[in-house]
PDB file of C-alpha atoms and ligand atoms in Angstrom:
ATOM      1  CA  MET T   9     -20.147 -30.905 -45.335  1.00 44.00           C
ATOM      2  CA  ARG T  10     -17.642 -28.535 -43.692  1.00 47.00           C
ATOM      3  CA  LYS T  11     -20.010 -28.471 -40.695  1.00 47.00           C
ATOM      4  CA  LEU T  12     -19.834 -32.225 -40.445  1.00 45.00           C
ATOM      5  CA  LEU T  13     -16.084 -32.230 -40.525  1.00 45.00           C
ATOM      6  CA  PHE T  14     -15.787 -29.562 -37.733  1.00 45.00           C
ATOM      7  CA  LEU T  15     -18.317 -31.609 -35.634  1.00 44.00           C
ATOM      8  CA  THR T  16     -16.076 -34.765 -36.298  1.00 42.00           C
ATOM      9  CA  LEU T  17     -12.955 -32.776 -35.391  1.00 42.00           C
ATOM     10  CA  LEU T  18     -14.773 -31.422 -32.348  1.00 43.00           C
ATOM     11  CA  ALA T  19     -15.559 -34.825 -31.187  1.00 42.00           C
ATOM     12  CA  LEU T  20     -12.307 -36.330 -31.683  1.00 42.00           C
ATOM     13  CA  GLY T  21     -10.852 -33.375 -29.749  1.00 41.00           C
ATOM     14  CA  THR T  22     -13.124 -34.145 -26.851  1.00 41.00           C
ATOM     15  CA  LEU T  23     -12.361 -37.697 -26.836  1.00 40.00           C
ATOM     16  CA  SER T  24      -8.552 -37.143 -26.736  1.00 41.00           C
ATOM     17  CA  ALA T  25      -8.777 -34.416 -24.154  1.00 41.00           C
ATOM     18  CA  CYS T  26     -10.785 -37.023 -21.902  1.00 40.00           C
ATOM     19  CA  LYS T  27      -8.367 -39.793 -22.333  1.00 40.00           C
ATOM     20  CA  ASN T  28      -7.062 -39.561 -18.546  1.00 43.00           C
ATOM     21  CA  ASP T  29      -8.755 -38.592 -15.255  1.00 42.00           C
ATOM     22  CA  ASP T  30      -6.604 -35.471 -14.653  1.00 40.00           C
ATOM     23  CA  ASP T  31      -8.043 -33.903 -17.627  1.00 41.00           C
ATOM     24  CA  ILE T  32     -11.738 -34.375 -16.831  1.00 44.00           C
ATOM     25  CA  ASN T  33     -11.463 -32.232 -13.704  1.00 47.00           C
ATOM     26  CA  PRO T  34     -10.066 -28.802 -14.209  1.00 47.00           C
ATOM     27  CA  ASP T  35      -9.194 -28.549 -10.362  1.00 50.00           C
ATOM     28  CA  ASN T  36      -6.700 -31.444 -10.976  1.00 53.00           C
ATOM     29  CA  GLU T  37      -4.774 -29.439 -13.810  1.00 59.00           C
ATOM     30  CA  GLY T  38      -1.275 -27.805 -13.106  1.00 68.00           C
ATOM     31  CA  PRO T  39       0.215 -27.423  -9.670  1.00 76.00           C
ATOM     32  CA  VAL T  40      -1.768 -26.614  -6.482  1.00 89.00           C
ATOM     33  CA  TYR T  41      -0.800 -23.205  -5.208  1.00 94.00           C
ATOM     34  CA  VAL T  42       0.605 -23.229  -1.782  1.00 93.00           C
ATOM     35  CA  PRO T  43       0.968 -19.495  -0.233  1.00 96.00           C
ATOM     36  CA  ARG T  44       3.779 -18.928   2.081  1.00 97.00           C
ATOM     37  CA  PRO T  45       2.624 -17.918   5.637  1.00 97.00           C
ATOM     38  CA  ILE T  46       3.205 -14.918   7.533  1.00 97.00           C
ATOM     39  CA  ILE T  47       5.537 -15.873  10.755  1.00 97.00           C
ATOM     40  CA  THR T  48       6.771 -14.026  13.686  1.00 96.00           C
ATOM     41  CA  THR T  49      10.008 -13.067  11.815  1.00 96.00           C
ATOM     42  CA  SER T  50       8.375 -11.724   8.672  1.00 97.00           C
ATOM     43  CA  SER T  51       9.056  -8.396   7.310  1.00 97.00           C
ATOM     44  CA  ALA T  52       6.486  -5.948   5.784  1.00 98.00           C
ATOM     45  CA  TYR T  53       9.094  -5.007   3.088  1.00 98.00           C
ATOM     46  CA  ILE T  54      10.822  -6.380   0.171  1.00 98.00           C
ATOM     47  CA  SER T  55      13.053  -9.338   1.047  1.00 98.00           C
ATOM     48  CA  LYS T  56      14.318  -9.914  -2.510  1.00 98.00           C
ATOM     49  CA  VAL T  57      14.972  -7.943  -5.731  1.00 98.00           C
ATOM     50  CA  PHE T  58      14.931 -10.566  -8.427  1.00 98.00           C
ATOM     51  CA  GLU T  59      15.656  -8.357 -11.590  1.00 98.00           C
ATOM     52  CA  PHE T  60      16.144  -4.645 -12.471  1.00 98.00           C
ATOM     53  CA  LEU T  61      16.118  -3.759 -16.113  1.00 98.00           C
ATOM     54  CA  PRO T  62      15.689  -0.120 -16.944  1.00 98.00           C
ATOM     55  CA  ALA T  63      14.817   1.050 -20.348  1.00 98.00           C
ATOM     56  CA  PRO T  64      17.157   3.560 -21.517  1.00 97.00           C
ATOM     57  CA  GLY T  65      17.186   7.174 -19.630  1.00 97.00           C
ATOM     58  CA  GLN T  66      18.981   9.704 -17.964  1.00 95.00           C
ATOM     59  CA  PHE T  67      19.728   7.950 -14.799  1.00 96.00           C
ATOM     60  CA  VAL T  68      20.475   4.474 -16.205  1.00 96.00           C
ATOM     61  CA  ASN T  69      24.009   3.299 -15.201  1.00 96.00           C
ATOM     62  CA  GLN T  70      24.362   5.825 -12.696  1.00 94.00           C
ATOM     63  CA  ASP T  71      25.436   4.670  -9.173  1.00 91.00           C
ATOM     64  CA  GLY T  72      22.455   4.108  -6.945  1.00 91.00           C
ATOM     65  CA  LEU T  73      19.663   5.155  -9.307  1.00 96.00           C
ATOM     66  CA  GLY T  74      20.555   3.109 -12.457  1.00 97.00           C
ATOM     67  CA  THR T  75      22.473   0.053 -11.412  1.00 97.00           C
ATOM     68  CA  PRO T  76      21.775  -3.502 -10.334  1.00 97.00           C
ATOM     69  CA  ASP T  77      23.442  -2.828  -6.910  1.00 96.00           C
ATOM     70  CA  GLY T  78      21.253   0.127  -6.473  1.00 97.00           C
ATOM     71  CA  ALA T  79      18.179  -1.817  -7.090  1.00 98.00           C
ATOM     72  CA  GLN T  80      19.324  -4.308  -4.197  1.00 97.00           C
ATOM     73  CA  LYS T  81      18.691  -1.164  -1.668  1.00 97.00           C
ATOM     74  CA  LEU T  82      14.881  -1.659  -2.349  1.00 98.00           C
ATOM     75  CA  ILE T  83      15.296  -4.658   0.174  1.00 97.00           C
ATOM     76  CA  GLY T  84      13.920  -3.727   3.740  1.00 95.00           C
ATOM     77  CA  LYS T  85      12.388  -0.420   5.085  1.00 90.00           C
ATOM     78  CA  SER T  86      11.669   2.119   2.410  1.00 76.00           C
ATOM     79  CA  GLY T  87      14.251   4.982   2.377  1.00 74.00           C
ATOM     80  CA  ASN T  88      17.529   2.966   1.832  1.00 88.00           C
ATOM     81  CA  GLY T  89      17.650   3.700  -2.100  1.00 94.00           C
ATOM     82  CA  THR T  90      15.647   4.824  -5.058  1.00 97.00           C
ATOM     83  CA  ILE T  91      15.827   3.453  -8.668  1.00 98.00           C
ATOM     84  CA  SER T  92      14.679   4.974 -11.866  1.00 98.00           C
ATOM     85  CA  LEU T  93      13.245   2.719 -14.348  1.00 98.00           C
ATOM     86  CA  GLY T  94      14.166   4.807 -17.294  1.00 97.00           C
ATOM     87  CA  GLY T  95      11.945   4.916 -20.357  1.00 98.00           C
ATOM     88  CA  PHE T  96       8.657   3.068 -21.224  1.00 98.00           C
ATOM     89  CA  GLY T  97       8.922  -0.678 -20.172  1.00 98.00           C
ATOM     90  CA  GLY T  98      11.717  -0.382 -17.806  1.00 98.00           C
ATOM     91  CA  TYR T  99      11.217  -2.656 -14.842  1.00 98.00           C
ATOM     92  CA  VAL T 100      12.086  -4.071 -11.416  1.00 98.00           C
ATOM     93  CA  ILE T 101      10.840  -7.376  -9.909  1.00 98.00           C
ATOM     94  CA  PHE T 102      10.807  -7.964  -6.145  1.00 98.00           C
ATOM     95  CA  GLY T 103       9.303 -10.577  -3.595  1.00 98.00           C
ATOM     96  CA  PHE T 104       8.554 -10.694  -0.026  1.00 98.00           C
ATOM     97  CA  ASP T 105       9.406 -13.380   2.800  1.00 98.00           C
ATOM     98  CA  HIS T 106       5.887 -14.476   2.641  1.00 98.00           C
ATOM     99  CA  SER T 107       2.914 -14.488   0.169  1.00 98.00           C
ATOM    100  CA  ILE T 108       0.695 -11.372   0.349  1.00 98.00           C
ATOM    101  CA  VAL T 109      -2.879 -12.333   1.019  1.00 98.00           C
ATOM    102  CA  ASN T 110      -5.502 -10.732  -0.893  1.00 98.00           C
ATOM    103  CA  GLY T 111      -7.393  -9.255   2.025  1.00 98.00           C
ATOM    104  CA  ASN T 112     -10.205  -6.616   2.203  1.00 97.00           C
ATOM    105  CA  GLY T 113      -9.348  -3.570   0.159  1.00 98.00           C
ATOM    106  CA  ASP T 114      -5.482  -2.486  -0.684  1.00 98.00           C
ATOM    107  CA  ASP T 115      -2.964  -5.152  -0.045  1.00 98.00           C
ATOM    108  CA  ILE T 116       0.557  -3.726  -1.553  1.00 98.00           C
ATOM    109  CA  ALA T 117       2.147  -0.355  -0.870  1.00 98.00           C
ATOM    110  CA  VAL T 118       4.966   1.133  -3.189  1.00 98.00           C
ATOM    111  CA  TYR T 119       7.006   4.031  -2.096  1.00 98.00           C
ATOM    112  CA  ALA T 120       8.312   6.296  -4.767  1.00 98.00           C
ATOM    113  CA  ASN T 121       9.495  10.078  -5.166  1.00 97.00           C
ATOM    114  CA  ALA T 122       6.322  11.657  -6.765  1.00 98.00           C
ATOM    115  CA  PHE T 123       5.545  15.215  -5.808  1.00 97.00           C
ATOM    116  CA  GLU T 124       2.978  18.028  -7.013  1.00 96.00           C
ATOM    117  CA  GLY T 125       3.408  18.233 -10.641  1.00 96.00           C
ATOM    118  CA  SER T 126       5.594  15.227 -10.833  1.00 97.00           C
ATOM    119  CA  SER T 127       3.741  12.116 -11.360  1.00 98.00           C
ATOM    120  CA  GLU T 128       5.507   9.434 -13.622  1.00 98.00           C
ATOM    121  CA  PRO T 129       3.020   6.456 -13.494  1.00 98.00           C
ATOM    122  CA  GLY T 130       4.278   3.037 -13.297  1.00 98.00           C
ATOM    123  CA  ILE T 131       2.137  -0.082 -13.803  1.00 98.00           C
ATOM    124  CA  VAL T 132       2.064  -2.945 -11.256  1.00 99.00           C
ATOM    125  CA  MET T 133       1.947  -6.596 -12.092  1.00 98.00           C
ATOM    126  CA  VAL T 134       1.585  -9.656  -9.689  1.00 98.00           C
ATOM    127  CA  MET T 135       2.419 -13.155 -10.021  1.00 98.00           C
ATOM    128  CA  GLN T 136       1.749 -16.238  -7.882  1.00 98.00           C
ATOM    129  CA  ASP T 137       4.692 -18.789  -7.412  1.00 97.00           C
ATOM    130  CA  LEU T 138       2.450 -21.512  -8.743  1.00 96.00           C
ATOM    131  CA  ASN T 139       5.261 -23.944  -9.357  1.00 95.00           C
ATOM    132  CA  GLY T 140       6.693 -23.318  -5.895  1.00 96.00           C
ATOM    133  CA  ASN T 141      10.413 -22.813  -7.158  1.00 96.00           C
ATOM    134  CA  GLY T 142      10.731 -19.518  -5.448  1.00 97.00           C
ATOM    135  CA  LEU T 143      11.249 -17.793  -8.857  1.00 98.00           C
ATOM    136  CA  PRO T 144       9.046 -15.352 -10.859  1.00 98.00           C
ATOM    137  CA  ASP T 145       8.701 -17.685 -13.741  1.00 98.00           C
ATOM    138  CA  ASP T 146       4.882 -18.181 -13.623  1.00 97.00           C
ATOM    139  CA  THR T 147       2.205 -15.999 -15.137  1.00 97.00           C
ATOM    140  CA  TRP T 148       2.129 -12.037 -14.508  1.00 98.00           C
ATOM    141  CA  TYR T 149      -1.116 -10.220 -14.247  1.00 98.00           C
ATOM    142  CA  GLU T 150      -1.660  -6.359 -14.388  1.00 98.00           C
ATOM    143  CA  LEU T 151      -3.392  -4.754 -11.618  1.00 98.00           C
ATOM    144  CA  ALA T 152      -5.735  -2.259 -13.569  1.00 98.00           C
ATOM    145  CA  GLY T 153      -5.649   1.356 -12.452  1.00 98.00           C
ATOM    146  CA  SER T 154      -7.789   4.410 -13.244  1.00 98.00           C
ATOM    147  CA  GLU T 155      -6.455   4.542 -16.844  1.00 98.00           C
ATOM    148  CA  SER T 156      -7.099   0.886 -17.507  1.00 97.00           C
ATOM    149  CA  THR T 157     -10.573   1.618 -19.563  1.00 95.00           C
ATOM    150  CA  ASN T 158      -9.153   5.206 -20.847  1.00 97.00           C
ATOM    151  CA  VAL T 159      -9.547   4.917 -24.786  1.00 97.00           C
ATOM    152  CA  ALA T 160      -6.277   6.676 -24.935  1.00 97.00           C
ATOM    153  CA  THR T 161      -4.487   3.821 -23.122  1.00 97.00           C
ATOM    154  CA  ALA T 162      -2.661   1.401 -25.446  1.00 97.00           C
ATOM    155  CA  LYS T 163      -2.733  -2.487 -24.502  1.00 96.00           C
ATOM    156  CA  ASN T 164       0.141  -4.583 -25.814  1.00 96.00           C
ATOM    157  CA  TYR T 165       2.307  -1.903 -26.771  1.00 98.00           C
ATOM    158  CA  LYS T 166       5.782  -2.783 -27.939  1.00 98.00           C
ATOM    159  CA  ILE T 167       9.067  -0.609 -28.312  1.00 98.00           C
ATOM    160  CA  ILE T 168      12.438  -1.482 -29.384  1.00 98.00           C
ATOM    161  CA  TYR T 169      15.339   0.945 -28.248  1.00 98.00           C
ATOM    162  CA  TYR T 170      18.916   0.748 -29.936  1.00 98.00           C
ATOM    163  CA  ASN T 171      22.132   1.087 -28.159  1.00 98.00           C
ATOM    164  CA  PRO T 172      23.961   4.073 -29.255  1.00 97.00           C
ATOM    165  CA  LYS T 173      27.061   2.645 -27.523  1.00 97.00           C
ATOM    166  CA  LYS T 174      28.174   6.171 -26.559  1.00 95.00           C
ATOM    167  CA  VAL T 175      27.795   8.197 -23.174  1.00 95.00           C
ATOM    168  CA  GLY T 176      25.488  11.300 -23.141  1.00 93.00           C
ATOM    169  CA  THR T 177      23.776  10.421 -26.589  1.00 95.00           C
ATOM    170  CA  ASP T 178      20.020  10.090 -27.718  1.00 96.00           C
ATOM    171  CA  VAL T 179      18.764   6.558 -27.834  1.00 97.00           C
ATOM    172  CA  GLN T 180      16.704   5.883 -30.783  1.00 98.00           C
ATOM    173  CA  TRP T 181      13.520   3.903 -30.518  1.00 98.00           C
ATOM    174  CA  LYS T 182      10.772   2.550 -32.865  1.00 98.00           C
ATOM    175  CA  ASP T 183       7.272   1.235 -31.515  1.00 98.00           C
ATOM    176  CA  SER T 184       4.142  -1.044 -32.355  1.00 98.00           C
ATOM    177  CA  LYS T 185       2.364   2.148 -33.523  1.00 97.00           C
ATOM    178  CA  GLY T 186       4.755   2.943 -36.207  1.00 97.00           C
ATOM    179  CA  ASN T 187       6.399   5.720 -34.344  1.00 97.00           C
ATOM    180  CA  LYS T 188       9.944   6.558 -34.296  1.00 97.00           C
ATOM    181  CA  GLY T 189      11.765   8.666 -31.692  1.00 96.00           C
ATOM    182  CA  ALA T 190      14.539   8.995 -29.283  1.00 96.00           C
ATOM    183  CA  VAL T 191      15.144   9.102 -25.482  1.00 95.00           C
ATOM    184  CA  LEU T 192      16.890  12.516 -25.629  1.00 94.00           C
ATOM    185  CA  ALA T 193      20.054  13.095 -23.949  1.00 93.00           C
ATOM    186  CA  ASN T 194      20.346  16.276 -22.062  1.00 90.00           C
ATOM    187  CA  GLU T 195      22.923  18.622 -20.891  1.00 87.00           C
ATOM    188  CA  TYR T 196      22.581  17.561 -17.075  1.00 86.00           C
ATOM    189  CA  HIS T 197      23.408  13.836 -17.808  1.00 88.00           C
ATOM    190  CA  THR T 198      26.079  13.324 -20.164  1.00 87.00           C
ATOM    191  CA  GLN T 199      28.450  11.026 -18.017  1.00 84.00           C
ATOM    192  CA  ASN T 200      26.668   7.774 -18.766  1.00 92.00           C
ATOM    193  CA  ASN T 201      25.311   5.584 -21.680  1.00 96.00           C
ATOM    194  CA  TYR T 202      21.696   5.871 -21.413  1.00 97.00           C
ATOM    195  CA  TYR T 203      21.308   2.418 -22.442  1.00 98.00           C
ATOM    196  CA  PRO T 204      21.723  -0.184 -19.522  1.00 98.00           C
ATOM    197  CA  THR T 205      25.382  -1.495 -19.959  1.00 97.00           C
ATOM    198  CA  PHE T 206      24.384  -4.420 -17.696  1.00 97.00           C
ATOM    199  CA  ALA T 207      21.718  -5.511 -20.071  1.00 98.00           C
ATOM    200  CA  LYS T 208      22.455  -9.062 -21.663  1.00 97.00           C
ATOM    201  CA  ASN T 209      21.757  -7.737 -25.320  1.00 98.00           C
ATOM    202  CA  GLN T 210      23.968  -4.823 -25.966  1.00 98.00           C
ATOM    203  CA  ASP T 211      22.486  -4.207 -29.230  1.00 98.00           C
ATOM    204  CA  SER T 212      18.823  -3.420 -28.685  1.00 98.00           C
ATOM    205  CA  LEU T 213      16.122  -3.954 -25.821  1.00 98.00           C
ATOM    206  CA  ILE T 214      12.462  -4.677 -26.397  1.00 98.00           C
ATOM    207  CA  PHE T 215       9.761  -3.835 -23.994  1.00 98.00           C
ATOM    208  CA  GLU T 216       6.106  -4.849 -24.002  1.00 98.00           C
ATOM    209  CA  GLY T 217       3.093  -3.658 -21.904  1.00 98.00           C
ATOM    210  CA  THR T 218       0.289  -1.089 -21.407  1.00 98.00           C
ATOM    211  CA  LEU T 219       1.107   2.449 -22.476  1.00 98.00           C
ATOM    212  CA  LEU T 220      -0.598   5.192 -20.619  1.00 98.00           C
ATOM    213  CA  PRO T 221      -1.882   8.576 -22.071  1.00 97.00           C
ATOM    214  CA  ASN T 222       0.629  11.409 -21.855  1.00 97.00           C
ATOM    215  CA  ASN T 223       0.182  13.525 -18.502  1.00 97.00           C
ATOM    216  CA  LYS T 224       2.403  16.514 -19.633  1.00 96.00           C
ATOM    217  CA  SER T 225       1.054  19.951 -19.671  1.00 95.00           C
ATOM    218  CA  ILE T 226       2.842  23.497 -19.433  1.00 93.00           C
ATOM    219  CA  ASN T 227       1.468  25.824 -16.739  1.00 93.00           C
ATOM    220  CA  ASN T 228       0.963  29.715 -16.972  1.00 93.00           C
ATOM    221  CA  MET T 229       4.679  29.909 -15.425  1.00 93.00           C
ATOM    222  CA  GLY T 230       5.964  27.992 -18.219  1.00 90.00           C
ATOM    223  CA  TRP T 231       6.796  24.868 -15.810  1.00 91.00           C
ATOM    224  CA  VAL T 232       6.254  21.289 -17.229  1.00 92.00           C
ATOM    225  CA  ILE T 233       3.592  19.858 -14.933  1.00 96.00           C
ATOM    226  CA  LEU T 234       3.123  15.936 -15.029  1.00 97.00           C
ATOM    227  CA  SER T 235      -0.387  15.314 -13.722  1.00 97.00           C
ATOM    228  CA  ALA T 236      -1.346  12.586 -11.279  1.00 98.00           C
ATOM    229  CA  TYR T 237      -3.722   9.793 -12.458  1.00 98.00           C
ATOM    230  CA  LYS T 238      -6.523   8.913 -10.010  1.00 98.00           C
ATOM    231  CA  TYR T 239      -5.460   5.624  -8.678  1.00 98.00           C
ATOM    232  CA  GLY T 240      -3.681   2.278  -9.381  1.00 98.00           C
ATOM    233  CA  TYR T 241       0.010   3.652 -10.386  1.00 98.00           C
ATOM    234  CA  VAL T 242       3.316   3.945  -8.816  1.00 98.00           C
ATOM    235  CA  ASP T 243       5.214   7.316  -8.590  1.00 98.00           C
ATOM    236  CA  ASN T 244       1.917   9.054  -8.933  1.00 98.00           C
ATOM    237  CA  TYR T 245       0.863  12.157  -6.824  1.00 98.00           C
ATOM    238  CA  SER T 246      -2.645  11.066  -6.223  1.00 98.00           C
ATOM    239  CA  ASP T 247      -4.774  12.198  -3.113  1.00 97.00           C
ATOM    240  CA  GLU T 248      -3.491   9.002  -1.495  1.00 97.00           C
ATOM    241  CA  TYR T 249      -0.113   9.417  -2.167  1.00 98.00           C
ATOM    242  CA  LYS T 250      -0.221  13.042  -0.537  1.00 97.00           C
ATOM    243  CA  ALA T 251      -1.527  11.531   2.544  1.00 97.00           C
ATOM    244  CA  LYS T 252       0.281   8.367   2.831  1.00 97.00           C
ATOM    245  CA  LYS T 253       3.545   8.873   0.810  1.00 96.00           C
ATOM    246  CA  TYR T 254       3.094   5.750  -1.348  1.00 98.00           C
ATOM    247  CA  ASN T 255       0.612   4.300  -3.645  1.00 98.00           C
ATOM    248  CA  SER T 256      -1.500   1.322  -2.542  1.00 98.00           C
ATOM    249  CA  PHE T 257      -2.704  -1.547  -4.731  1.00 98.00           C
ATOM    250  CA  ASP T 258      -5.564  -4.138  -4.498  1.00 98.00           C
ATOM    251  CA  ILE T 259      -4.725  -7.523  -5.542  1.00 98.00           C
ATOM    252  CA  SER T 260      -8.364  -7.768  -6.719  1.00 98.00           C
ATOM    253  CA  TRP T 261      -7.608  -5.319  -9.608  1.00 98.00           C
ATOM    254  CA  ALA T 262      -5.865  -8.219 -11.195  1.00 98.00           C
ATOM    255  CA  ILE T 263      -6.596  -8.737 -15.003  1.00 98.00           C
ATOM    256  CA  ASP T 264      -5.212 -11.183 -17.812  1.00 95.00           C
ATOM    257  CA  SER T 265      -3.599 -10.267 -20.948  1.00 91.00           C
ATOM    258  CA  LYS T 266      -7.022 -10.020 -22.548  1.00 91.00           C
ATOM    259  CA  GLY T 267      -8.579  -7.611 -19.748  1.00 93.00           C
ATOM    260  CA  ASN T 268     -10.557 -10.207 -18.007  1.00 95.00           C
ATOM    261  CA  LYS T 269     -10.690 -10.039 -14.227  1.00 97.00           C
ATOM    262  CA  VAL T 270      -8.629 -12.711 -12.407  1.00 97.00           C
ATOM    263  CA  GLN T 271      -9.161 -13.972  -8.781  1.00 97.00           C
ATOM    264  CA  LEU T 272      -6.064 -14.356  -6.728  1.00 97.00           C
ATOM    265  CA  SER T 273      -6.111 -15.445  -2.955  1.00 97.00           C
ATOM    266  CA  ALA T 274      -2.539 -14.308  -2.654  1.00 98.00           C
ATOM    267  CA  ILE T 275       0.674 -13.269  -4.759  1.00 98.00           C
ATOM    268  CA  ASP T 276       4.419 -13.922  -4.410  1.00 98.00           C
ATOM    269  CA  PHE T 277       6.108 -11.456  -6.903  1.00 98.00           C
ATOM    270  CA  VAL T 278       5.630  -8.036  -7.863  1.00 99.00           C
ATOM    271  CA  LYS T 279       6.757  -6.204 -11.138  1.00 99.00           C
ATOM    272  CA  VAL T 280       6.669  -2.368 -11.511  1.00 99.00           C
ATOM    273  CA  TYR T 281       7.260  -0.983 -15.052  1.00 98.00           C
ATOM    274  CA  ASN T 282       7.255   2.499 -16.509  1.00 98.00           C
ATOM    275  CA  GLY T 283       4.020   2.983 -18.375  1.00 98.00           C
ATOM    276  CA  MET T 284       4.887   6.244 -19.930  1.00 98.00           C
ATOM    277  CA  ASN T 285       6.832   6.988 -23.118  1.00 97.00           C
ATOM    278  CA  GLN T 286       6.968  11.023 -22.804  1.00 96.00           C
ATOM    279  CA  ASP T 287       9.832  13.368 -23.077  1.00 91.00           C
ATOM    280  CA  GLY T 288       9.539  16.196 -20.579  1.00 85.00           C
ATOM    281  CA  GLY T 289      11.834  18.673 -22.233  1.00 83.00           C
ATOM    282  CA  TRP T 290      14.764  19.554 -19.963  1.00 80.00           C
ATOM    283  CA  LEU T 291      13.466  17.290 -17.314  1.00 86.00           C
ATOM    284  CA  GLY T 292      14.288  14.416 -19.568  1.00 88.00           C
ATOM    285  CA  GLU T 293      12.040  11.297 -20.192  1.00 92.00           C
ATOM    286  CA  ALA T 294       9.234  10.573 -17.657  1.00 95.00           C
ATOM    287  CA  SER T 295      10.687   7.738 -15.700  1.00 97.00           C
ATOM    288  CA  THR T 296       8.987   5.958 -12.541  1.00 98.00           C
ATOM    289  CA  GLU T 297      10.956   5.580  -9.680  1.00 98.00           C
ATOM    290  CA  VAL T 298      10.777   3.136  -6.933  1.00 98.00           C
ATOM    291  CA  SER T 299      12.088   3.318  -3.423  1.00 97.00           C
ATOM    292  CA  GLY T 300      10.414   0.283  -1.636  1.00 98.00           C
ATOM    293  CA  ALA T 301       7.463  -1.754  -1.128  1.00 98.00           C
ATOM    294  CA  ALA T 302       5.363  -3.140   1.714  1.00 98.00           C
ATOM    295  CA  ASN T 303       2.505  -5.528   2.517  1.00 98.00           C
ATOM    296  CA  ILE T 304      -0.103  -2.963   3.850  1.00 98.00           C
ATOM    297  CA  SER T 305      -1.456  -5.743   6.363  1.00 97.00           C
ATOM    298  CA  LEU T 306       1.900  -5.606   8.180  1.00 97.00           C
ATOM    299  CA  LEU T 307       2.522  -1.873   8.366  1.00 95.00           C
ATOM    300  CA  LYS T 308       2.402  -0.177  11.651  1.00 78.00           C
TER     301      LYS T 308
HETATM  302 CA1   CA C 418      -7.346  -7.087  -1.644  1.00 71.74          CA
HETATM  303 CA1   CA C 419       7.958 -20.008  -9.738  1.00 71.74          CA
HETATM  304 CA1   CA C 420      11.786  10.132 -12.747  1.00 71.74          CA
HETATM  305 CA1   CA C 421       9.510  10.285  -9.887  1.00 71.74          CA
END
């Protein structure tokens, strides 16, 4: 009986889904994506910064590194400015004056401030302007990096930070694993509130994404070492970064929220967020820095 009911519902569902022509052919569903071409005046570099929302951290609210004005300096050739994304989940969203086509191999370069022993891996997401309104209000896809299949990587991780409403003070957090902790204030950065005072919500902030495994170790000199992952992250001192001073990303690495591969012919928007929730002792929280990005096919 239950089976019969199920089949009946299934048949009704099929009938209602076929009630107009648009629904029969999946190609007719939704808007058609129209990439923006490269023209003679196109710039290889970021043309627009849409949003900067760092998670709490020692450089947040600090001029240049941790303000929305500082984030606008990512526009144009890399080297104009650097922003810190703060703790886990903090992000920046930017775009270009053309769509970046998914060509053979790597497509997007992201500049940062990594060096030997200082990798603070950030995750890249990409989006097509499917509705053609020029705004990043469509669907984000993560670009899978080398730790995507690591069992210690946590997908759909969530964290909430509470505004201490005081300068130079620890910022308490709780996460979806049931942990509690704090972004710890340190003696070198006592001038600002670590919580972004320009965020809309001045009580708490929730960030969600993929949490990468910790990369911290202490060497025999007693120094804190933040090791690089193999590929696929921003602010990551990989072999490639050593050679090129940037990390590069292939749009073909795109996956959906369930981890399935997604084919994207081109993209319009890029989001970089800090994938680490790790305290670095006197170094403060691990926080991805970003100092620019480019369409690799237009470099040189
Ligand atoms: Ca590619
Ligand atoms: Ca859009
Ligand atoms: Ca940092
Ligand atoms: Ca860094």
